[in-house]
Coordinates of C-alpha atoms (C1' of nucleotides) in Angstrom, one line a residue:
Chain A
M218 CA -22.7 -10.6 28.0
K219 CA -22.3 -10.3 24.0
K220 CA -19.5 -8.3 22.5
I221 CA -20.7 -4.7 21.3
L222 CA -19.3 -3.2 18.4
F223 CA -18.5 0.6 18.5
K224 CA -20.3 1.0 15.6
D225 CA -23.7 -0.2 17.5
L226 CA -23.4 1.7 20.3
A227 CA -26.8 4.1 19.8
N228 CA -28.6 0.7 20.2
Y229 CA -27.7 0.9 23.8
Y230 CA -28.4 4.2 25.2
G231 CA -29.0 4.0 29.2
Q232 CA -27.7 0.4 29.7
E233 CA -25.0 -0.6 31.2
I234 CA -22.6 -2.5 28.7
E235 CA -18.7 -3.8 28.4
L236 CA -16.3 -2.1 26.0
Q237 CA -13.1 -3.3 24.7
G238 CA -10.8 -1.2 22.1
F239 CA -7.6 0.9 21.6
V240 CA -7.0 3.7 23.6
D241 CA -7.4 6.5 20.3
K242 CA -6.6 9.8 22.2
V243 CA -6.1 10.7 26.1
R244 CA -7.0 14.4 26.7
D245 CA -6.4 15.0 30.6
L246 CA -7.7 18.3 31.6
Q247 CA -8.0 19.9 35.4
Y248 CA -11.7 18.8 36.4
V249 CA -12.6 16.0 33.7
Q250 CA -10.9 13.4 31.5
F251 CA -11.9 12.4 27.8
V252 CA -10.5 9.4 26.6
I253 CA -11.5 8.2 22.7
L254 CA -11.7 4.7 22.6
R255 CA -11.2 2.6 18.9
D256 CA -12.3 -0.9 17.2
S257 CA -12.4 -1.5 13.7
S258 CA -16.1 -0.4 13.7
G259 CA -15.6 3.0 15.1
K260 CA -14.5 5.6 18.0
V261 CA -16.4 6.6 21.2
Q262 CA -15.6 9.5 23.4
M263 CA -15.3 8.0 27.5
T264 CA -15.5 10.7 29.8
I265 CA -14.4 10.7 33.4
E266 CA -14.9 13.6 36.0
K267 CA -12.4 13.7 38.2
N268 CA -13.7 13.8 42.2
E269 CA -12.9 11.5 44.7
E270 CA -15.6 9.1 43.8
N271 CA -13.6 8.6 41.0
K272 CA -10.3 8.6 42.2
E273 CA -8.9 5.1 41.0
L274 CA -10.3 5.8 37.4
N275 CA -8.7 9.0 37.4
E276 CA -5.3 7.7 38.3
I277 CA -5.6 4.9 35.4
V278 CA -6.5 7.5 32.9
T279 CA -3.8 9.7 33.7
N280 CA -1.2 6.8 33.7
L281 CA -2.8 5.6 30.1
T282 CA -0.5 5.4 26.9
K283 CA -2.2 5.9 23.7
E284 CA -2.6 2.2 21.7
S285 CA -2.9 0.9 25.0
T286 CA -6.3 -1.5 25.0
I287 CA -8.5 -1.7 27.6
L288 CA -11.9 -3.2 29.1
A289 CA -14.4 -0.7 30.2
K290 CA -18.0 -1.0 32.0
G291 CA -19.9 1.5 32.5
I292 CA -23.2 3.1 30.8
I293 CA -23.7 4.6 27.2
Y294 CA -25.3 8.3 26.6
Q295 CA -26.5 10.4 24.3
Q296 CA -24.9 13.8 25.0
D297 CA -25.5 16.4 22.3
K298 CA -22.6 18.8 22.9
V299 CA -19.5 15.6 22.2
K300 CA -19.1 16.1 18.4
L301 CA -17.8 12.5 18.1
R302 CA -21.3 11.0 17.1
G303 CA -23.2 12.7 19.7
M304 CA -22.6 10.1 22.5
E305 CA -20.5 9.4 25.5
F306 CA -19.9 6.3 27.8
I307 CA -19.2 7.4 31.4
P308 CA -17.6 3.9 32.8
N309 CA -17.3 2.7 36.5
K310 CA -14.6 0.4 35.8
I311 CA -11.5 0.0 33.5
E312 CA -8.9 -2.3 33.4
V313 CA -5.8 -1.8 30.9
T314 CA -5.6 -4.9 29.2
S315 CA -2.6 -4.6 27.2
R316 CA -0.3 -1.0 27.9
S317 CA 1.6 0.4 24.6
E318 CA 5.1 1.9 25.1
E319 CA 4.6 5.5 24.7
E320 CA 6.0 6.3 21.3
L321 CA 5.1 4.5 18.4
P322 CA 7.1 3.9 15.4
I323 CA 5.0 5.2 12.7
D324 CA 2.7 8.3 12.9
I325 CA -0.9 6.9 12.7
L326 CA -3.0 10.0 13.7
D327 CA -5.9 10.2 11.1
Y328 CA -4.5 13.7 10.4
N329 CA -1.1 13.2 10.5
N330 CA 0.2 9.8 8.9
K331 CA 2.8 10.9 6.8
S332 CA 5.7 8.3 7.8
K333 CA 7.4 7.0 5.1
Q334 CA 6.0 3.6 3.4
D335 CA 8.7 1.4 4.0
L336 CA 8.7 2.4 7.6
R337 CA 4.8 1.7 7.6
L338 CA 5.4 -1.6 6.2
D339 CA 7.8 -2.9 8.9
N340 CA 5.0 -1.8 11.1
R341 CA 2.3 -2.9 9.3
F342 CA 0.2 -4.1 12.1
L343 CA 0.0 -0.3 13.0
D344 CA -0.3 1.1 9.6
L345 CA -3.2 -1.2 9.4
R346 CA -4.8 0.3 12.5
L347 CA -5.7 3.3 10.4
E348 CA -9.3 3.3 9.2
K349 CA -8.5 3.7 5.9
N350 CA -6.5 0.8 5.6
Y351 CA -9.4 -1.6 7.6
L352 CA -12.1 0.0 5.0
I353 CA -9.4 -1.2 1.9
F354 CA -9.9 -5.0 3.5
K355 CA -13.4 -4.9 4.1
G356 CA -13.3 -3.4 0.3
Q357 CA -11.4 -6.9 -0.6
T358 CA -13.7 -9.1 1.3
I359 CA -17.0 -7.5 -0.1
A360 CA -15.1 -7.5 -3.4
E361 CA -14.5 -11.6 -3.3
M362 CA -17.7 -12.2 -1.7
A363 CA -19.6 -10.5 -4.8
M364 CA -17.6 -12.6 -7.2
R365 CA -18.0 -15.6 -5.6
D366 CA -21.6 -14.7 -5.7
Y367 CA -21.5 -14.1 -9.2
W368 CA -19.7 -17.2 -10.3
I369 CA -22.2 -19.4 -8.1
E370 CA -24.8 -17.9 -9.9
N371 CA -23.8 -19.0 -13.2
D372 CA -23.0 -22.1 -12.3
F373 CA -18.9 -22.1 -12.1
I374 CA -16.9 -24.3 -10.0
E375 CA -14.3 -23.3 -7.5
I376 CA -11.2 -25.2 -7.9
H377 CA -7.6 -24.8 -5.6
S378 CA -4.7 -25.4 -8.2
P379 CA -1.2 -26.2 -6.8
K380 CA 1.5 -23.8 -6.1
I381 CA 4.4 -26.0 -6.5
L382 CA 4.8 -27.0 -10.0
G383 CA 7.3 -29.8 -11.5
T384 CA 7.8 -27.7 -14.6
A385 CA 8.3 -24.0 -15.0
S386 CA 4.9 -22.4 -16.1
E387 CA 4.5 -20.8 -19.6
T388 CA 4.6 -17.1 -20.1
G389 CA 8.0 -15.7 -19.9
A390 CA 8.3 -13.9 -16.6
E391 CA 10.5 -15.3 -14.5
V392 CA 9.8 -18.4 -11.8
F393 CA 10.9 -18.9 -8.8
D394 CA 12.8 -22.2 -7.7
L395 CA 13.2 -24.2 -4.5
K396 CA 13.9 -27.4 -3.3
Y397 CA 11.7 -30.5 -2.9
F398 CA 13.4 -33.4 -1.6
G399 CA 16.1 -32.9 -3.7
K400 CA 14.6 -32.1 -6.8
K401 CA 13.9 -28.8 -8.1
V402 CA 10.3 -27.3 -8.5
F403 CA 8.5 -24.1 -8.9
L404 CA 6.3 -21.8 -7.6
A405 CA 3.5 -21.1 -9.5
Q406 CA 3.2 -18.0 -11.9
S407 CA -0.3 -18.3 -12.8
P408 CA -2.8 -21.4 -12.5
Q409 CA -3.4 -20.8 -16.3
F410 CA -2.4 -24.1 -17.3
Y411 CA -4.8 -26.1 -14.4
K412 CA -7.6 -23.8 -15.2
Q413 CA -7.7 -25.2 -18.8
M414 CA -6.8 -28.6 -17.2
A415 CA -10.4 -28.0 -15.3
M416 CA -11.9 -27.5 -19.0
G417 CA -10.5 -30.7 -20.1
A418 CA -12.1 -32.5 -17.1
G419 CA -15.5 -31.0 -18.4
F420 CA -16.0 -28.4 -15.7
N421 CA -17.7 -26.1 -17.8
N422 CA -16.4 -23.3 -15.8
V423 CA -14.2 -22.7 -13.2
F424 CA -12.9 -20.2 -10.9
E425 CA -9.9 -19.7 -8.7
I426 CA -9.2 -17.1 -5.8
G427 CA -5.1 -17.9 -5.0
P428 CA -1.5 -16.4 -4.5
V429 CA 0.6 -16.6 -7.7
F430 CA 4.5 -15.9 -7.5
R431 CA 6.7 -13.8 -9.9
A432 CA 10.4 -13.7 -9.7
E433 CA 10.8 -10.2 -11.3
K434 CA 13.2 -7.8 -9.5
S435 CA 10.0 -5.1 -10.5
H436 CA 10.7 -2.0 -8.0
T437 CA 7.4 -0.1 -9.1
A438 CA 4.3 0.5 -7.0
Y439 CA 2.1 -1.7 -9.3
H440 CA 4.2 -5.4 -9.1
A441 CA 4.7 -7.6 -6.3
T442 CA 6.5 -11.0 -6.0
E443 CA 3.3 -12.8 -4.2
F444 CA 0.0 -11.6 -4.8
T445 CA -3.5 -12.5 -5.5
S446 CA -4.5 -13.9 -8.3
V447 CA -8.5 -13.9 -9.8
D448 CA -8.9 -16.5 -12.6
C449 CA -11.8 -17.7 -14.2
E450 CA -12.2 -20.1 -17.0
M451 CA -15.5 -21.2 -19.2
S452 CA -16.0 -23.6 -22.0
W453 CA -18.3 -23.5 -25.4
I454 CA -17.4 -20.4 -26.1
K455 CA -17.1 -18.5 -30.1
S456 CA -14.9 -15.7 -28.9
H457 CA -13.2 -13.7 -26.5
H458 CA -16.0 -11.7 -26.6
E459 CA -18.1 -14.2 -24.3
V460 CA -15.4 -13.6 -21.9
M461 CA -15.2 -9.7 -21.7
D462 CA -19.0 -10.0 -21.4
L463 CA -18.4 -12.3 -18.6
E464 CA -16.0 -9.9 -16.7
E465 CA -18.0 -6.6 -17.7
E466 CA -21.0 -8.6 -16.0
K467 CA -19.1 -9.4 -13.1
L468 CA -17.7 -6.2 -12.4
I469 CA -20.3 -4.1 -12.7
K470 CA -21.9 -6.4 -9.7
V471 CA -18.7 -6.2 -7.8
M472 CA -18.6 -2.4 -7.7
K473 CA -22.6 -2.1 -7.1
K474 CA -22.1 -4.1 -4.1
I475 CA -19.0 -2.3 -3.0
S476 CA -20.3 1.0 -3.4
N477 CA -23.9 0.1 -1.5
D478 CA -22.0 -1.7 1.6
I479 CA -19.1 1.0 2.2
G480 CA -19.5 3.6 -0.3
E481 CA -20.8 6.3 2.6
D482 CA -17.7 5.0 4.7
F483 CA -15.2 5.7 1.5
K484 CA -16.7 9.0 1.1
R485 CA -16.1 10.1 4.8
V486 CA -12.6 8.6 5.1
F487 CA -11.2 8.9 1.5
K488 CA -13.1 12.1 0.7
K489 CA -13.8 10.5 -3.1
E490 CA -16.7 8.4 -4.0
F491 CA -16.8 5.0 -6.5
V492 CA -17.6 5.5 -9.8
I493 CA -19.9 2.2 -11.0
P494 CA -19.4 1.5 -14.7
K495 CA -22.0 1.2 -17.0
E496 CA -22.6 -1.8 -19.0
N497 CA -20.5 -1.8 -22.5
F498 CA -17.2 -0.7 -21.4
P499 CA -15.4 0.3 -25.1
R500 CA -13.5 -2.5 -26.5
I501 CA -11.1 -0.9 -28.9
K502 CA -8.7 -3.2 -31.1
F503 CA -5.0 -2.8 -30.1
Y504 CA -4.2 -1.2 -33.7
D505 CA -6.6 1.3 -33.5
A506 CA -5.7 2.2 -29.8
K507 CA -2.2 3.0 -31.0
K508 CA -3.8 5.2 -33.4
I509 CA -5.9 6.8 -31.1
I510 CA -2.9 7.8 -28.7
Q511 CA -0.8 9.0 -31.7
D512 CA -3.8 10.9 -33.1
N513 CA -4.9 12.6 -29.9
Y514 CA -1.6 12.7 -27.5
N515 CA 1.1 12.7 -30.4
Y516 CA 2.6 9.7 -28.2
V517 CA 4.2 6.5 -30.0
G518 CA 5.6 3.9 -27.8
E519 CA 8.8 2.1 -28.4
K520 CA 7.2 -1.0 -29.5
D521 CA 4.6 -1.6 -32.1
Y522 CA 3.3 -5.1 -30.8
D523 CA 2.9 -3.8 -27.2
F524 CA 2.2 -0.8 -24.9
N525 CA 4.1 0.5 -22.1
R526 CA 2.9 2.1 -18.9
R527 CA 2.5 5.6 -20.6
E528 CA 0.4 4.5 -23.5
E529 CA -1.6 2.2 -21.2
E530 CA -2.5 5.7 -19.4
L531 CA -3.3 7.6 -22.3
I532 CA -5.8 4.9 -23.4
C533 CA -7.3 5.2 -20.2
L534 CA -7.3 8.8 -20.1
Y535 CA -9.0 8.8 -23.9
S536 CA -11.4 6.4 -22.7
R537 CA -12.5 8.7 -19.2
K538 CA -12.5 11.5 -21.7
K539 CA -13.8 10.8 -24.8
L540 CA -16.3 7.3 -24.0
N541 CA -16.6 8.0 -20.3
S542 CA -15.6 5.2 -18.5
D543 CA -12.7 4.0 -16.3
F544 CA -13.1 0.6 -17.9
V545 CA -11.4 -0.2 -21.1
F546 CA -11.1 -3.1 -23.1
V547 CA -8.0 -3.5 -25.8
I548 CA -8.4 -6.0 -27.8
D549 CA -6.9 -8.2 -30.8
Y550 CA -3.2 -8.0 -29.8
P551 CA -0.6 -9.4 -31.7
F552 CA 0.7 -13.1 -31.3
E553 CA 4.0 -11.7 -30.4
A554 CA 3.2 -9.6 -27.2
R555 CA 1.0 -12.7 -26.0
P556 CA 2.0 -16.3 -24.9
F557 CA 1.4 -19.1 -26.9
Y558 CA -2.1 -20.2 -25.7
H559 CA -3.9 -17.8 -27.2
M560 CA -5.7 -18.2 -30.1
I561 CA -5.1 -16.6 -33.4
D562 CA -7.9 -15.3 -35.3
E563 CA -7.1 -17.0 -38.8
K564 CA -8.6 -14.1 -40.9
T565 CA -6.9 -11.2 -38.9
K566 CA -3.6 -13.1 -37.7
L567 CA -4.5 -11.3 -34.5
T568 CA -5.1 -13.1 -31.3
K569 CA -8.1 -13.5 -29.8
S570 CA -7.5 -11.6 -26.8
F571 CA -7.6 -8.9 -24.4
D572 CA -6.9 -7.2 -21.6
L573 CA -9.0 -4.7 -19.6
L574 CA -7.6 -1.6 -18.1
Y575 CA -9.2 0.2 -15.5
K576 CA -8.1 4.0 -14.4
G577 CA -4.4 3.6 -16.3
I578 CA -3.6 0.6 -15.3
E579 CA -3.9 -3.1 -16.9
I580 CA -6.0 -5.0 -14.1
T581 CA -6.5 -8.1 -16.2
T582 CA -5.5 -10.2 -19.7
G583 CA -7.5 -12.9 -21.2
A584 CA -8.3 -14.9 -24.4
Q585 CA -10.0 -17.4 -26.1
R586 CA -7.8 -20.4 -26.1
E587 CA -6.1 -22.3 -28.8
H588 CA -7.9 -25.5 -28.1
R589 CA -6.9 -27.4 -30.8
I590 CA -3.5 -29.8 -30.5
D591 CA -1.9 -29.6 -33.6
V592 CA -2.1 -25.7 -33.8
L593 CA -1.3 -25.4 -29.9
K594 CA 2.5 -27.3 -30.5
K595 CA 2.7 -25.0 -33.7
Q596 CA 2.5 -21.6 -31.6
A597 CA 4.3 -23.0 -28.5
L598 CA 7.3 -23.9 -31.1
A599 CA 6.9 -20.5 -32.8
K600 CA 7.5 -19.3 -29.2
D601 CA 10.8 -21.4 -28.7
M602 CA 9.5 -23.8 -26.1
N603 CA 9.9 -27.1 -25.2
L604 CA 7.6 -29.4 -26.3
D605 CA 8.5 -32.0 -23.8
T606 CA 8.4 -30.1 -21.0
L607 CA 4.9 -29.0 -22.0
D608 CA 3.9 -32.7 -22.5
F609 CA 1.7 -33.1 -19.6
Y610 CA -0.2 -29.8 -20.6
L611 CA -0.3 -30.9 -24.0
N612 CA -1.9 -34.0 -22.8
F613 CA -4.9 -32.3 -21.6
F614 CA -5.9 -31.2 -25.4
R615 CA -5.6 -35.0 -26.6
Y616 CA -9.0 -36.5 -25.3
G617 CA -11.1 -33.4 -26.6
M618 CA -11.0 -29.8 -25.2
P619 CA -13.8 -28.0 -25.5
P620 CA -13.3 -24.5 -27.0
H621 CA -12.8 -22.3 -24.0
G622 CA -11.3 -18.5 -23.1
G623 CA -10.9 -17.0 -19.7
Y624 CA -8.8 -14.4 -17.6
G625 CA -6.7 -13.5 -15.4
F626 CA -7.7 -10.8 -12.7
G627 CA -5.1 -8.8 -10.3
L628 CA -6.7 -8.2 -7.2
T629 CA -4.8 -5.9 -5.8
R630 CA -4.2 -3.9 -9.0
F631 CA -7.8 -3.6 -9.0
L632 CA -8.3 -2.3 -5.3
M633 CA -5.5 0.1 -5.8
R634 CA -6.9 1.5 -8.8
L635 CA -10.5 1.2 -6.7
F636 CA -9.8 3.1 -3.5
E637 CA -7.2 5.3 -5.8
V638 CA -4.1 4.9 -3.6
D639 CA -0.6 5.2 -5.0
S640 CA 0.8 1.6 -4.0
I641 CA -0.6 -1.9 -4.6
R642 CA 1.3 -2.4 -1.4
D643 CA -1.3 -0.4 0.5
V644 CA -3.7 -2.9 -0.9
T645 CA -1.7 -5.6 0.3
F646 CA -1.9 -7.2 3.8
L647 CA 1.7 -8.1 3.9
Y648 CA 3.4 -6.9 0.6
R649 CA 6.6 -9.1 -1.1
G650 CA 8.7 -7.3 -3.2
P651 CA 12.2 -8.3 -4.5
N652 CA 13.7 -6.4 -1.1
R653 CA 10.6 -6.9 1.1
V654 CA 10.0 -10.7 2.8
T655 CA 9.3 -9.6 6.5
P656 CA 7.3 -9.0 8.6
Chain B
rG154 C1' 19.4 -3.2 -14.8
rG155 C1' 19.4 2.7 -15.5
rU156 C1' 19.0 8.0 -12.7
rC157 C1' 24.1 15.2 -11.6
rC158 C1' 17.0 11.4 -7.2
rG159 C1' 16.8 10.7 -1.5
rG160 C1' 18.8 8.8 3.6
rU161 C1' 19.6 14.2 9.5
rA162 C1' 15.8 13.3 17.3
rG163 C1' 9.7 8.6 18.2
rU164 C1' 7.9 10.4 12.8
rG165 C1' 8.1 14.2 8.9
rU166 C1' 11.3 17.8 7.0
rA167 C1' 15.1 22.2 6.6
rG168 C1' 19.9 22.9 6.7
rU169 C1' 25.9 24.2 -0.2
rG170 C1' 32.7 23.7 4.1
rG171 C1' 33.3 27.2 9.8
rU172 C1' 29.5 28.2 17.7
rU173 C1' 25.7 24.6 21.5
rA174 C1' 22.3 20.9 13.8
rA175 C1' 16.7 24.1 13.6
rC176 C1' 11.2 23.7 12.9
rA177 C1' 6.5 20.9 13.1
rU178 C1' 4.5 17.0 15.4
rG179 C1' 4.9 12.8 18.7
rC180 C1' 6.6 11.7 23.7
rC181 C1' 7.8 13.6 29.0
rA182 C1' 6.3 17.1 33.1
rG183 C1' 3.5 21.1 35.0
rU184 C1' -0.6 24.7 34.4
rC185 C1' -5.9 24.7 32.4
rU186 C1' -14.3 24.0 34.4
rG187 C1' -16.2 19.4 29.2
rU188 C1' -12.3 18.7 25.6
rC189 C1' -13.4 17.0 20.7
rA190 C1' -6.6 17.7 16.0
rC191 C1' -7.9 21.1 23.6
rA192 C1' -4.6 25.3 24.8
rC193 C1' -0.7 27.6 27.2
rU194 C1' 4.3 26.9 29.9
rG195 C1' 8.6 24.2 30.1
rG196 C1' 12.0 19.6 29.5
rA197 C1' 14.1 15.3 27.2
rG198 C1' 15.5 13.3 22.7
rA199 C1' 20.3 13.2 16.8
rU200 C1' 27.4 9.5 17.8
rC201 C1' 23.1 13.6 10.4
rG202 C1' 22.2 5.1 6.8
rU203 C1' 27.3 3.2 6.6
rG204 C1' 32.7 2.2 5.4
rG205 C1' 36.7 5.0 3.5
rG206 C1' 39.0 9.4 1.5
rU207 C1' 39.8 15.3 0.7
rU208 C1' 40.1 19.2 4.3
rC209 C1' 42.8 23.4 9.5
rA210 C1' 37.8 21.8 9.9
rA211 C1' 32.6 17.6 6.7
rG212 C1' 25.3 16.5 8.1
rU213 C1' 27.6 19.4 4.1
rC214 C1' 32.5 17.5 -1.2
rC215 C1' 34.4 12.6 -3.5
rC216 C1' 34.9 7.0 -3.9
rG217 C1' 32.6 2.4 -2.1
rU218 C1' 28.7 0.1 0.1
rC219 C1' 23.4 -0.9 2.4
rC220 C1' 18.4 0.7 1.9
rG221 C1' 14.7 3.3 -0.2
rA222 C1' 11.8 6.6 -4.6
rC223 C1' 11.2 6.8 -9.6
rC224 C1' 12.2 4.4 -14.5
rG225 C1' 13.1 -0.2 -17.1
rC226 C1' 11.6 -5.5 -17.7
rC227 C1' 7.4 -8.2 -16.5
rA228 C1' 1.5 -8.4 -15.3

RNA sequence: GGUCCGGUAGUGUAGUGGUUAACAUGCCAGUCUGUCACACUGGAGAUCGUGGGUUCAAGUCCCGUCCGACCGCCA
């Protein structure tokens, strides 16, 4: 017998079928028992009358605990008086395949799941039983698939770069070190150098979806020490605008796909709707953005070469209100705020770089890369970097390197804003932070 | 790293020095003719994060510590 998901039950009216699922709720009345069953695709009511004939089933149901798993055989009927999907399942056999303990460590009722986040993370396997959480990971799956589709259509090659590195990677964020047969090695903080190597290898266009590690003791709702980074890199470009064009096109495709596949579920479960972005995301120059924030919100951040959280939120607010866009590119940052490998525009002396902000938070950093080794070395020295430890990287540039650029995209940050949940921990299967390495 | 922020039944909260620590929800038992967040009645369940101190008396005040939240750093 083929496994039947609860969402498809309407196809089986009148038929004898076998179901397996969690016990979502038990309502044991005087003359009838109702058991709500649940699987990842939906819920259904199972109804058992209390009588001599059903004695065995009645006994099982009376002793059922919520969140136990059962296997039941019976017939599914259309039944208008049942509010839950207008159907009910009448079993002739019930087997408890796993019995749950009576009390759960967290509340997972759909109308009352107020348990604190830290406790929910301790019991993540239970927390994830909530439909809203399942939906987030369904969304993640669709997002990754849509991105892959887009890249494959556009002649990108998928790479898997190493996460164990012999030298600490580039950007100044702290890296983890670990023992490696008596040597010290580092966990990759970004696939940056290796996707650029792929440019040197003549792969034209590459992408990677994989983990990255940051050894920052950041206790915030939008940081993690391990998270999934989506990276891509493309050759033969003339400016960072081509990279933005690509990201924009990809994102619209992703959002359309997500909205199409789970838009209805999202509306029902989260009481919100996805907003599909229009083409031509606003592209605001960094210094113009600073001025906009000052003129419109009378706010000046402490650093003149970068944004703080408040400024990110305000420029997004401006974009939403005045430009009708949840996405906004901030472009042409000063070199001071960027890593050494971002290309500097000779005319403006600003980097050919961009951040993509989405509903108040940065989800992407991208740029045209400096591919001329002499300039690259000069910029590395300007950032006080040691050319010897960078030699393996600089080597990529010695024998012909296409002009290229790309971006890194925080998958979890994107999902967090897409679903409008408060924390990156809610969109991470198992969150890792400064004080959390379990479960 | 910073914060005249928080830690109290399974869970979420109330409780500003004085009997038996309260409420909601969950759990258990009973009652209930089809419920659908079922309803009703009753019951169990808390050495108040942890270590020390002040006091006749500490969930409550003080100090340390751990964990969390928010901010910062960072992305």
